Coordinates of C-alpha atoms in Angstrom, one line a residue:
X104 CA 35.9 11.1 -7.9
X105 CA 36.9 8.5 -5.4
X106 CA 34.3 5.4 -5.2
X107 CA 33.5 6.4 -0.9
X108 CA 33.1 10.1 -2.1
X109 CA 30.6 9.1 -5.2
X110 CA 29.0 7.0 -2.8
X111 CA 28.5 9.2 0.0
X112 CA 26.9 11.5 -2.8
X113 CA 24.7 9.0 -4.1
X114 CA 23.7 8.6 -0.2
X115 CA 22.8 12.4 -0.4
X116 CA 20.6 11.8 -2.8
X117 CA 18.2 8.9 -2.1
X118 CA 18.2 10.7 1.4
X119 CA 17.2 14.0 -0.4
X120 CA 14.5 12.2 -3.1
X121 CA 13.6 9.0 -0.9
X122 CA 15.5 6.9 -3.8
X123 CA 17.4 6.8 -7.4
X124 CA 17.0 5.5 -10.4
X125 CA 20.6 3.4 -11.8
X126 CA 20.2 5.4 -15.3
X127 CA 20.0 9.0 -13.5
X128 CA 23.3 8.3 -11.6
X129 CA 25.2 7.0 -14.5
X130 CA 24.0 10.3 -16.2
X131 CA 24.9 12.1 -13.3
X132 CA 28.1 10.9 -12.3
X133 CA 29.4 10.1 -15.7
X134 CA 29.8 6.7 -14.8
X135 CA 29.2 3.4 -16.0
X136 CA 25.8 1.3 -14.9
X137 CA 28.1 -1.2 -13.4
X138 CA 30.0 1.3 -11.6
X139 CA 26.6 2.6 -9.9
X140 CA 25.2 -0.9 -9.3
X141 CA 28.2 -1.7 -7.2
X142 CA 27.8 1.5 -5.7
X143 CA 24.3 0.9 -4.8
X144 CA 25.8 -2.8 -3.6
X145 CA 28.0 -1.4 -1.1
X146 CA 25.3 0.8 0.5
X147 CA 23.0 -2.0 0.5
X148 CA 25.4 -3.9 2.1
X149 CA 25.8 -1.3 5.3
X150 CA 22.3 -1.0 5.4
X151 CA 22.1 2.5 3.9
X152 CA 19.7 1.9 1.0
X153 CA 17.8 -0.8 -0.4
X154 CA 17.6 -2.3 -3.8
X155 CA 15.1 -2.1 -6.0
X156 CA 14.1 -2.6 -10.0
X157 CA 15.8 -0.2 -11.6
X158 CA 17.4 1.8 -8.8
X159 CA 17.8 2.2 -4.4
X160 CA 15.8 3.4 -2.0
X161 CA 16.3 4.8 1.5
X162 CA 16.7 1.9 3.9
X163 CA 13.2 1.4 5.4
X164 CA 12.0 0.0 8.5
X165 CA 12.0 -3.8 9.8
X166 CA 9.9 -6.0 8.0
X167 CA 8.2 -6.5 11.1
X168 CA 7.7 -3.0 12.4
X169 CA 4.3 -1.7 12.0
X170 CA 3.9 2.0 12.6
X171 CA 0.5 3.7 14.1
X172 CA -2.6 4.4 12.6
X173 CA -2.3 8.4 13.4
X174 CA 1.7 8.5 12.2
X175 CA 0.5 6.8 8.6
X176 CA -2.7 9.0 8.6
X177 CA -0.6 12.1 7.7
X178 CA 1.4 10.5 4.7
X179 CA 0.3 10.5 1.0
X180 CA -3.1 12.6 1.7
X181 CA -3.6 13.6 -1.3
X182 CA -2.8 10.6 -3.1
X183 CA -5.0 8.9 -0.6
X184 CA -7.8 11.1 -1.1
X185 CA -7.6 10.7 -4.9
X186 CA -7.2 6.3 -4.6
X187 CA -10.5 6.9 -1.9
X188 CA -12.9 9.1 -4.3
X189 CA -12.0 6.0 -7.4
X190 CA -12.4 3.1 -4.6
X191 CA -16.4 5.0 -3.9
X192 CA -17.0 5.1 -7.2
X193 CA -17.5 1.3 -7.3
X194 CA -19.8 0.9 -4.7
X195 CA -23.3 0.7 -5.3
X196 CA -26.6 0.9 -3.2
X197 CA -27.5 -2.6 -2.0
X198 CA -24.0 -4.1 -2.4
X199 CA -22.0 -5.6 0.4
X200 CA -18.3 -4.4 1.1
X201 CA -16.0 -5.4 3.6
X202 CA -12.5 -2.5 4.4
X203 CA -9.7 -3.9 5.5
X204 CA -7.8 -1.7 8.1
X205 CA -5.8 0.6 6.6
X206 CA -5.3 5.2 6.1
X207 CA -6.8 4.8 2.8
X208 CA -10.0 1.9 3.3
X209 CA -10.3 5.2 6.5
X210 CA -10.3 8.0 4.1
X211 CA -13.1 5.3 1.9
X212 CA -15.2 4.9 4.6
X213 CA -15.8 8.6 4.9
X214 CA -17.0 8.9 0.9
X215 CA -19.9 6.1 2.0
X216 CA -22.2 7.8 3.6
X217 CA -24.4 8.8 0.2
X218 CA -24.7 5.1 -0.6
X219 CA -28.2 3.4 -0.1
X220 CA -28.9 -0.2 1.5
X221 CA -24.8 -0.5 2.1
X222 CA -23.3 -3.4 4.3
X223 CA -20.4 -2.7 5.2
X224 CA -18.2 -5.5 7.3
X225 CA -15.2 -4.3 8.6
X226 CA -11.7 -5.2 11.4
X227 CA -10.8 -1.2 11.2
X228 CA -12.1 0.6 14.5
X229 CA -11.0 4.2 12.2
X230 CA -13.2 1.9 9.5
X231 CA -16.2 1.6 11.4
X232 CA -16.0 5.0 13.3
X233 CA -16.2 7.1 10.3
X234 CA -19.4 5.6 9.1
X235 CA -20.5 5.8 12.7
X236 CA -20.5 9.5 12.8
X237 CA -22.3 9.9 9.3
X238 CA -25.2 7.1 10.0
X239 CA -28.2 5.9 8.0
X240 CA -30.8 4.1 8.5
X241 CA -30.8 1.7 5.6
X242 CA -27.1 0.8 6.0
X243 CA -25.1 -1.7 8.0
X244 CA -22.1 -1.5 10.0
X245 CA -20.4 -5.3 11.1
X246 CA -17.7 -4.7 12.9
X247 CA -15.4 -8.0 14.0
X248 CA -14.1 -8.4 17.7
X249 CA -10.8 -9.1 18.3
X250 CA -7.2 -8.3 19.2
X251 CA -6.3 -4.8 19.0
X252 CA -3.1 -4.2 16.6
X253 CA -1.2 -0.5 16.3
X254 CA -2.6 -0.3 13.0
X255 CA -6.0 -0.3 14.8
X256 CA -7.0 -3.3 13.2
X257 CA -9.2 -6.4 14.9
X258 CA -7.2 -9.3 14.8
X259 CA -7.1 -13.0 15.7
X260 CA -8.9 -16.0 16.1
X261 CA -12.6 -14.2 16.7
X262 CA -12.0 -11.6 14.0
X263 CA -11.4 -14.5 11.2
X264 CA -14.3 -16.4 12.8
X265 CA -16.7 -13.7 12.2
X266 CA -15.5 -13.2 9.0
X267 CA -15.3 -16.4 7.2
X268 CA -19.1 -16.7 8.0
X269 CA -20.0 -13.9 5.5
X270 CA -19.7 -13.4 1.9
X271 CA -19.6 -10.2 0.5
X272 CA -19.2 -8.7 -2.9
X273 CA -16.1 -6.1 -3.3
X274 CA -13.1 -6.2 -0.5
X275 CA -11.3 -3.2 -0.7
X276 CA -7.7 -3.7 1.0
X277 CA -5.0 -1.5 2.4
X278 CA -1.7 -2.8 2.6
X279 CA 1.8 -2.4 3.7
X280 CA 3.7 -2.9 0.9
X281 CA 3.7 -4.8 -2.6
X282 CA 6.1 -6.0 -4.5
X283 CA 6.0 -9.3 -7.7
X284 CA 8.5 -11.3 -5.9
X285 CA 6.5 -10.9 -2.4
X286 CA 3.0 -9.7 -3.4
X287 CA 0.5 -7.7 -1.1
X288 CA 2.4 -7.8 2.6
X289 CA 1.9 -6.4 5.9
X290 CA 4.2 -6.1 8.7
X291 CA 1.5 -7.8 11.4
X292 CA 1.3 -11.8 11.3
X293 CA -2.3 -11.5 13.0
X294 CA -3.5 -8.7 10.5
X295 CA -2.3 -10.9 7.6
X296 CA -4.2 -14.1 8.7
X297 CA -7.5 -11.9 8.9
X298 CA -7.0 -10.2 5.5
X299 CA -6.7 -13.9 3.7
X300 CA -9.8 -14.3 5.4
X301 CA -11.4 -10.9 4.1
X302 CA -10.1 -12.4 0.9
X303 CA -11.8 -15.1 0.8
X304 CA -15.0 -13.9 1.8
X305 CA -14.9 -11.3 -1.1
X306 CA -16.2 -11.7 -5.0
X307 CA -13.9 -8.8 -5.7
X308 CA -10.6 -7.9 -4.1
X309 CA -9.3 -4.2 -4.8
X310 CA -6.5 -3.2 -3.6
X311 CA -5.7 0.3 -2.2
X312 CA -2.1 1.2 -2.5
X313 CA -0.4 4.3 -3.0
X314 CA 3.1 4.6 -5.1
X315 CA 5.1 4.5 -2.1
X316 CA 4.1 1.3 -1.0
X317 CA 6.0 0.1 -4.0
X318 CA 8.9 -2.6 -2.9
X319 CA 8.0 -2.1 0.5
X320 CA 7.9 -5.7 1.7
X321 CA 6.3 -6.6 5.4
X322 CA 6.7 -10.0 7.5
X323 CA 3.5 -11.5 6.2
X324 CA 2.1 -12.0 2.9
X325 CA -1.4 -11.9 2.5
X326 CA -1.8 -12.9 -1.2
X327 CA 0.1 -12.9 -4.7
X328 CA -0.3 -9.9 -7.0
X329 CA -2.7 -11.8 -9.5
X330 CA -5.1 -12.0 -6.4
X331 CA -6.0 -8.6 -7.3
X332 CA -9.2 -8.3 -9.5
X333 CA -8.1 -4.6 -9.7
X334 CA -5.2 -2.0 -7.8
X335 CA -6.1 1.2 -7.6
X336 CA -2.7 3.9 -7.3
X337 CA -1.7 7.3 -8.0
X338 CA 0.1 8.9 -10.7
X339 CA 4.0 8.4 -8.6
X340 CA 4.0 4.8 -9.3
X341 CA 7.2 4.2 -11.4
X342 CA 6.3 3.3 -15.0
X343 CA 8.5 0.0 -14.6
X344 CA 6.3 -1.0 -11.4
X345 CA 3.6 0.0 -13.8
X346 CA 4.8 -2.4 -15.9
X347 CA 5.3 -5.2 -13.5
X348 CA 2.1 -4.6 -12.1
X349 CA 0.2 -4.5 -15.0
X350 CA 1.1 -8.0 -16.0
X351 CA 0.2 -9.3 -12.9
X352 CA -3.7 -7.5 -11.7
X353 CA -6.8 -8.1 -13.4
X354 CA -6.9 -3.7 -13.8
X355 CA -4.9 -1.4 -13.0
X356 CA -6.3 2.0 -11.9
X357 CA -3.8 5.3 -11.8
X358 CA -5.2 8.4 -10.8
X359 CA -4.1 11.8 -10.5
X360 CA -4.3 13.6 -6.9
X361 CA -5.2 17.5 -6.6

């Protein structure tokens, strides 16, 4: 096989799977690993895929481009679900918890409603909606003015005003992407300058992130990996991003999703 026609196939592939592992094409292909990294080179070099530990991925989006709330809502559900249902079990009555913007802090906010004495401070309108429609009495809702972003986030100067006056005990933070070269990024300069801010507010960060957020890398970064006093994924995180992450976080959490 001709090096264009192995790499069209390889193409086929990560377009079929969403990305490759290096020792599954040498096995496949009968090749050698050098062979398939220059391979992989050459694709990543016409902006087909891009490279990662171990392997290639489809070619994703911009680092800057920041799709909608309702487009990310209807990715990774169950995994989201699963990450959600650990994130509640951490929350106790009394405590206060800030939730970044975010599908999964979304899918969190909705598992709250049980929780006595909760204060929950928040830049997610999603966020703050879904404990509006479940209300109590003895729990508190702070939601931060601000710029409105795509991700339906609250952003900007009044947004890290209002949050830099409070302190709260467990953050628990959405993000874009991850990675240990770049750490915990988002694709919104704004959004990123308001999540240091949550950060620092926060005791405890925890960190919501499901598999395929793995070397996805935004604009901003928000903070290094060993910010994370824990990261809470599902069970399609790669065991070497496992690996990498696990030498990095204070805990990390892997769950299974229905």
């Amino acid at each position: 096989m001709l090096a264009q026609q192995r790499q069209t196939a390889i193409l086929d592939l990560i377009r079929q799977r969403g990305g490759v592992r290096v020792s599954h094409l040498v096995s496949r292909f009968g090749v050698s690993d050098m062979t398939i990294r220059r391979d992989l080179e050459a694709l990543a070099e016409r902006g087909l895929v891009d490279k990662v530990h171990g392997g290639a991925t489809l070619a994703g989006p911009g680092s800057a481009e920041e799709p909608g709330f309702a487009a990310k809502s209807i990715r990774q559900q169950a995994e989201k679900r699963a990450i959600a249902e650990r994130a509640a079990r951490m929350v106790e009555p009394g405590m206060a918890i800030a939730l970044s913007a975010g599908t999964t802090t979304a899918a969190l906010a909705t598992l709250l409603s049980d929780v006595r004495g909760l204060t929950v401070v928040t830049n997610s309108i999603p966020v703050a909606d879904a404990l509006y429609q479940n209300p109590r009495a003895d729990q508190t809702v702070v939601l931060t003015g601000g710029i409105r972003t795509p991700s339906d986030a609250l952003t900007g100067p009044v947004a890290e005003a209002a949050i830099s006056a409070l302190n709260v005990d467990l953050l628990f933070l959405g993000v874009h992407g991850l990675s240990p070269r770049t750490g915990l990024t988002t694709p919104n300069l704004l959004e990123a300058g308001v999540n240091r801010c949550l950060i620092g507010a926060a005791r405890r960060l925890v960190v919501l992130a499901d598999h395929t957020k793995w070397e996805i890398i935004g604009i901003a970064t928000i903070a290094p990996l060993e910010a994370a006093d824990v990261l809470i994924t599902d069970r399609g995180l790669p065991a070497e991003a496992r690996a990498a992450i696990g030498e990095q976080v204070g805990e990390l959490v892997i769950v299974e999703p229905d």
